[in-house]
XYZ file of C-alpha atoms in Angstrom:
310
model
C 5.603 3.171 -57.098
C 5.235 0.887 -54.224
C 3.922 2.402 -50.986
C 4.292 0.439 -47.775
C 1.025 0.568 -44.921
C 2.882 1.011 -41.805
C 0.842 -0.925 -38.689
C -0.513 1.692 -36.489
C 0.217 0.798 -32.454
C -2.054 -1.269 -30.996
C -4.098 0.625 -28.389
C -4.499 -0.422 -25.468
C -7.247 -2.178 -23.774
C -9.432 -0.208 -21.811
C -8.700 -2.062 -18.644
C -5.512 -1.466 -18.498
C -5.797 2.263 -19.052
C -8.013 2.110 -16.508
C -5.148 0.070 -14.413
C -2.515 2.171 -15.018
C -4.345 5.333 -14.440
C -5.619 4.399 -10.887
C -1.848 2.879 -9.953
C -0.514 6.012 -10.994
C -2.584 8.306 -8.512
C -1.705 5.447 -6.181
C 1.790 6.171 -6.374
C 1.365 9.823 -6.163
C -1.183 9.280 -2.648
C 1.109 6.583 -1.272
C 3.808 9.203 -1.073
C 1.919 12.028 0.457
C 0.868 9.181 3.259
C 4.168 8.443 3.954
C 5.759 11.684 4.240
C 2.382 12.815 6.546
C 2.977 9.700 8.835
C 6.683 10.487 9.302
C 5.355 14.283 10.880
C 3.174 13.075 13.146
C 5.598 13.969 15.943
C 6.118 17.236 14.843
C 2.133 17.531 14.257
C 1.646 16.599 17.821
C -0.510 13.625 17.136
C -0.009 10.623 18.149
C -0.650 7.029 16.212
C -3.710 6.054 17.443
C -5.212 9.723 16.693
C -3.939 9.387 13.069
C -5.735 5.810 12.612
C -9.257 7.304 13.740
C -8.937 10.729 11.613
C -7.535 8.485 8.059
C -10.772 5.955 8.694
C -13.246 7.970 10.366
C -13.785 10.213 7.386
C -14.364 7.696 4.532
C -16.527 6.126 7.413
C -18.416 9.309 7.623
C -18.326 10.251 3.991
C -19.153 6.547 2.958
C -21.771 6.177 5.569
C -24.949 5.944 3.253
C -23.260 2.407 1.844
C -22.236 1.089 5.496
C -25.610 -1.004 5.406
C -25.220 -2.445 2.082
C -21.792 -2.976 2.843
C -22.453 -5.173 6.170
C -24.863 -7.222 4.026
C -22.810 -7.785 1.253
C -20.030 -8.715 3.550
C -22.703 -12.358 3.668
C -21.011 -13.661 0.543
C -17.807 -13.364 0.805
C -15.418 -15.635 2.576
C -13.945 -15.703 6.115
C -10.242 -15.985 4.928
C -10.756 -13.691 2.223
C -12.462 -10.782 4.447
C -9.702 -11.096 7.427
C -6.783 -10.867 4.490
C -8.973 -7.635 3.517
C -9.593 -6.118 6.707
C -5.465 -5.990 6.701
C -5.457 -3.328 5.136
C -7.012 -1.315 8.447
C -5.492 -0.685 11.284
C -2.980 -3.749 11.746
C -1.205 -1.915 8.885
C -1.568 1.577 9.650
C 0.145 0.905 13.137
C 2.630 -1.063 11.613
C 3.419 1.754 8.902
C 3.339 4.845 11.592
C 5.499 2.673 14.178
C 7.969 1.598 11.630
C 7.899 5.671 10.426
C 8.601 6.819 13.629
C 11.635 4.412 14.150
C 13.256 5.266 10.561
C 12.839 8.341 7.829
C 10.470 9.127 5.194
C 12.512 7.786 3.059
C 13.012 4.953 4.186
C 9.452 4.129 5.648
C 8.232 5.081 1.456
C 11.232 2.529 0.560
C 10.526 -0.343 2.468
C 7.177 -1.096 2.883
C 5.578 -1.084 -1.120
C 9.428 -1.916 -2.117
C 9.155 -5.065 -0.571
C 5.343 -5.757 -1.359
C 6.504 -7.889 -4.604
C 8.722 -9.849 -3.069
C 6.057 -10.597 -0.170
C 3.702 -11.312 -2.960
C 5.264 -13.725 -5.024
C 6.197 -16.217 -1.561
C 2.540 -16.031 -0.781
C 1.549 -17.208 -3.957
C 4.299 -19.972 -3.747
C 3.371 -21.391 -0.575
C -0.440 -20.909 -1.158
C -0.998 -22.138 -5.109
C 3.123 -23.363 -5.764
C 3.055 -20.595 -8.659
C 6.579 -19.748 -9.623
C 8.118 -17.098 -11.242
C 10.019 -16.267 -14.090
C 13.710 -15.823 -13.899
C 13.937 -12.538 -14.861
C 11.412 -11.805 -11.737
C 13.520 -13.832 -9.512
C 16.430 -11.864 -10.689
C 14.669 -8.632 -9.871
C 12.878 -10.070 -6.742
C 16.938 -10.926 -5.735
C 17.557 -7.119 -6.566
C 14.888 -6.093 -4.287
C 16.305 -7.875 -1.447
C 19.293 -6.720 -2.009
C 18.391 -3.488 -1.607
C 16.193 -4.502 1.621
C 19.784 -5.465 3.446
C 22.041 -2.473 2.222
C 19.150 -0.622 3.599
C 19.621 -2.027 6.979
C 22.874 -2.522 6.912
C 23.794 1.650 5.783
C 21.203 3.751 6.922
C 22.440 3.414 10.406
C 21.065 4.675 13.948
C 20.142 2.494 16.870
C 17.067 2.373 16.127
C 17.326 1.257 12.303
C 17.097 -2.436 12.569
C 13.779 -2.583 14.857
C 12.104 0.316 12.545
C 13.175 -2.351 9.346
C 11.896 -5.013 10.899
C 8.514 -2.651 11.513
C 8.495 -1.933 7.926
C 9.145 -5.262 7.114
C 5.822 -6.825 9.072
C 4.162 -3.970 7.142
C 4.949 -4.786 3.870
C 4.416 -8.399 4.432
C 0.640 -7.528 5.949
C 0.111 -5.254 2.541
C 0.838 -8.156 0.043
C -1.662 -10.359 2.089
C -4.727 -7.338 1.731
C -2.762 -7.280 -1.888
C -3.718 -11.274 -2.468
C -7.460 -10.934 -0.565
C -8.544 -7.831 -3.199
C -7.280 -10.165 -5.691
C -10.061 -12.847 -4.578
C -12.880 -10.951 -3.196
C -16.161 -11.009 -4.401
C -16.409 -7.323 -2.883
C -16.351 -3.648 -5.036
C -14.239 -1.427 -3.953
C -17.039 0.726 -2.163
C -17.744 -1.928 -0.089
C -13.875 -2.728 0.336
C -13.517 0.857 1.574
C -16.430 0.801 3.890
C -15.789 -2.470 5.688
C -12.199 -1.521 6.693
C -12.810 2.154 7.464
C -15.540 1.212 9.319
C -14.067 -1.678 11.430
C -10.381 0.031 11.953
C -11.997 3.037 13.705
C -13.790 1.620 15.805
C -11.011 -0.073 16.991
C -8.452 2.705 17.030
C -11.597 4.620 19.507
C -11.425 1.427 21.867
C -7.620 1.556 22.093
C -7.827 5.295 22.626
C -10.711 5.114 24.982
C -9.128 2.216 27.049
C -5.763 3.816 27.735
C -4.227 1.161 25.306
C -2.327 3.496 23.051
C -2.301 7.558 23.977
C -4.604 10.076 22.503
C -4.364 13.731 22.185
C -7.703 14.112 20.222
C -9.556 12.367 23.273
C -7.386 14.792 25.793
C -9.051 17.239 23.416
C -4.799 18.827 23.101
C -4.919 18.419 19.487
C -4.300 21.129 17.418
C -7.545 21.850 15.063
C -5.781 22.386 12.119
C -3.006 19.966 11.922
C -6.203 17.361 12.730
C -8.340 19.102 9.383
C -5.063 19.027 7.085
C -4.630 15.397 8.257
C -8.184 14.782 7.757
C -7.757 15.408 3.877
C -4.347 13.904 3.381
C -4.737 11.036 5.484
C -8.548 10.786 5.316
C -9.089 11.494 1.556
C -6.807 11.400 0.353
C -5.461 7.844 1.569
C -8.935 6.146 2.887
C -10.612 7.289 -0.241
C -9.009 8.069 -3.289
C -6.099 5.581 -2.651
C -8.029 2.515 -1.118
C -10.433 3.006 -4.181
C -7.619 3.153 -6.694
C -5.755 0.355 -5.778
C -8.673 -1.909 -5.687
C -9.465 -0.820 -9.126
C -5.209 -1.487 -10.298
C -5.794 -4.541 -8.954
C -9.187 -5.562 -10.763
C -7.601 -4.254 -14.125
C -4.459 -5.469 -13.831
C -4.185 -8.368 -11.856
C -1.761 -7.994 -8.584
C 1.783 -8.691 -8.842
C 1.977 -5.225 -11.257
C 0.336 -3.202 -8.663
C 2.092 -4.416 -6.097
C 5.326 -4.051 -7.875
C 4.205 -0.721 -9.362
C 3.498 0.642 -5.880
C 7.153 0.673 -4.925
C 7.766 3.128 -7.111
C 6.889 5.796 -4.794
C 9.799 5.698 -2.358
C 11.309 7.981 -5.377
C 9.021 10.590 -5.020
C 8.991 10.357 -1.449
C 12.737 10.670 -0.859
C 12.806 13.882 -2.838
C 10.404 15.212 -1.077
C 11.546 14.362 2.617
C 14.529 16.541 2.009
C 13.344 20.072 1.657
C 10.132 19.350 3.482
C 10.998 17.627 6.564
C 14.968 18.131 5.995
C 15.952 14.465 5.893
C 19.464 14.065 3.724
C 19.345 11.371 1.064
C 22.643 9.860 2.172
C 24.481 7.272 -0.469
C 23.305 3.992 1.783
C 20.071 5.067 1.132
C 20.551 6.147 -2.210
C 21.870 2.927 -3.168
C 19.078 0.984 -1.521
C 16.473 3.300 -3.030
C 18.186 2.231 -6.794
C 18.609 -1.070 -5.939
C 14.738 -2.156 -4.725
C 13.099 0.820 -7.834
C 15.534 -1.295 -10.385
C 14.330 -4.390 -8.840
C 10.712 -3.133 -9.254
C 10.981 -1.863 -12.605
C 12.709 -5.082 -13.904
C 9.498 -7.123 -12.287
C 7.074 -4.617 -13.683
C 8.432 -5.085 -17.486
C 9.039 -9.028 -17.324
C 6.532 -11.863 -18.217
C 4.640 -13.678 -15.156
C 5.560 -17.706 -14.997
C 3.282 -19.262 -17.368
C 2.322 -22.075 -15.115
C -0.160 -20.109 -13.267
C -2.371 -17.767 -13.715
C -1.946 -14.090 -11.622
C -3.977 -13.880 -8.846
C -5.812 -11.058 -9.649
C -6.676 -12.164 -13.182
């Protein structure tokens, strides 16, 4: 009798269980963000007070580290820390101004659905690496799904909140591309921009640049607390730490391609909690950039260059 040793699956390496593990929280916190920065109206805060309650508590909670961190910050690069610092506040405006022009929906769509895309031209124009054509096929997909988007969702208002989103997306896949290269953990990551974006979102408040209901002291206490642990753990902790790690494990382009998978979750949600309608525009944008993702997700990297997280 012969007997036949079937191969047992190859586990995989710890990294990327560790990967895959932190970019699925990420996912899971990228949604609750979005959703939380398309109520801020209803909340009665404003953008400004958002930005100091999402990076004043891992500032206060990471505040032990802040000298370490400052020291550290020594030997790393200029370019490198300014693509880093990204990450802070420029982005945070650009995601709640883009939100409050558009949906949930679409706010969750746009800005990690177009992170790959973003990605891949910076690494063209900065190292010439090209990618595969099954990428470009999905990358196509993706911006595909960027115009129906703005061309079916609809409103006055639509094309400036895209082009909000847009900027947003773009400034994500440059902090996407300076994790990749930094010489900082993702402690120190954490610290430096929570650190440096409040302090600027308090001068903008404090100066009259952008309007502040927690400085008129009109805020409500308890939308500012639940805030404070969606916004401020939630999204300045768990998910700033978790994505640093994807992209140490992993490299970048599957993180950032990854990431886009939480416009799903966030569309479903946005319709019972804040009532928006998943119309069929947005539908078929929504399937168009999540195919486009998944495609880029599953296929192989071009083999002239390395990733740039790797």
């Amino acid at each position: 009798m012969t007997t036949f040793t079937l191969p047992l699956p190859r586990a995989l390496p710890r990294r990327t269980v560790v990967g895959l593990t932190a970019l699925t929280a990420v996912v899971a916190l990228w949604s609750s963000f979005a959703l939380s920065t398309r109520a801020l109206e209803g909340a009665g805060l404003t953008m400004v007070d958002a930005a100091i309650v999402r990076f004043a508590v891992p500032a206060v909670v990471l505040s032990p580290w802040i000298p370490r961190a400052f020291r550290a910050l020594r030997a790393e690069r200029p370019t490198v820390l300014a693509l880093v610092l990204l990450a802070g506040l420029p982005h945070f405006l650009l995601f709640a101004w883009g939100a409050h022009l558009t949906s949930a929906a679409l706010t969750g769509l746009l800005v990690p659905g177009t992170v790959p895309l973003f990605v891949a031209v910076l690494l063209f124009l900065c190292v010439r690496r090209r990618v595969s054509p099954r990428r470009l096929l999905a990358l196509t997909a993706i911006v595909a799904g960027v115009v129906a988007s703005a061309l079916f969702t609809g409103g006055p208002a639509g094309p400036a909140g895209i082009a909000v989103l847009l900027a947003a997306g773009l400034v994500w896949a440059a902090y996407t591309l300076g994790v990749a290269r930094t010489r900082l953990d993702p402690i120190t990551v954490i610290v430096v921009v929570s650190v440096t974006s409040v302090a600027s979102a308090l001068l903008l408040a404090t100066t009259g640049v952008l309007p502040s209901t927690l400085l008129a002291g009109t805020a409500d206490l308890s939308t500012v607390g639940t805030y404070a642990l969606v916004q401020g753990v939630g999204t300045g902790l768990l998910s700033t730490a978790c994505y640093v790690v994807a992209v140490k494990n992993l490299g970048s382009s599957l993180p950032a391609a990854a990431g886009a998978l939480s416009p799903v979750l966030t569309a479903v949600v946005a319709v019972p909690l804040l009532g928006e309608p998943l119309g069929p525009g947005l539908g078929f944008a929504l399937a168009l950039i999540t195919t486009g993702v998944a495609v880029f997700a599953l296929s192989p990297a071009s083999a002239s260059a390395p990733d740039a997280g790797s």
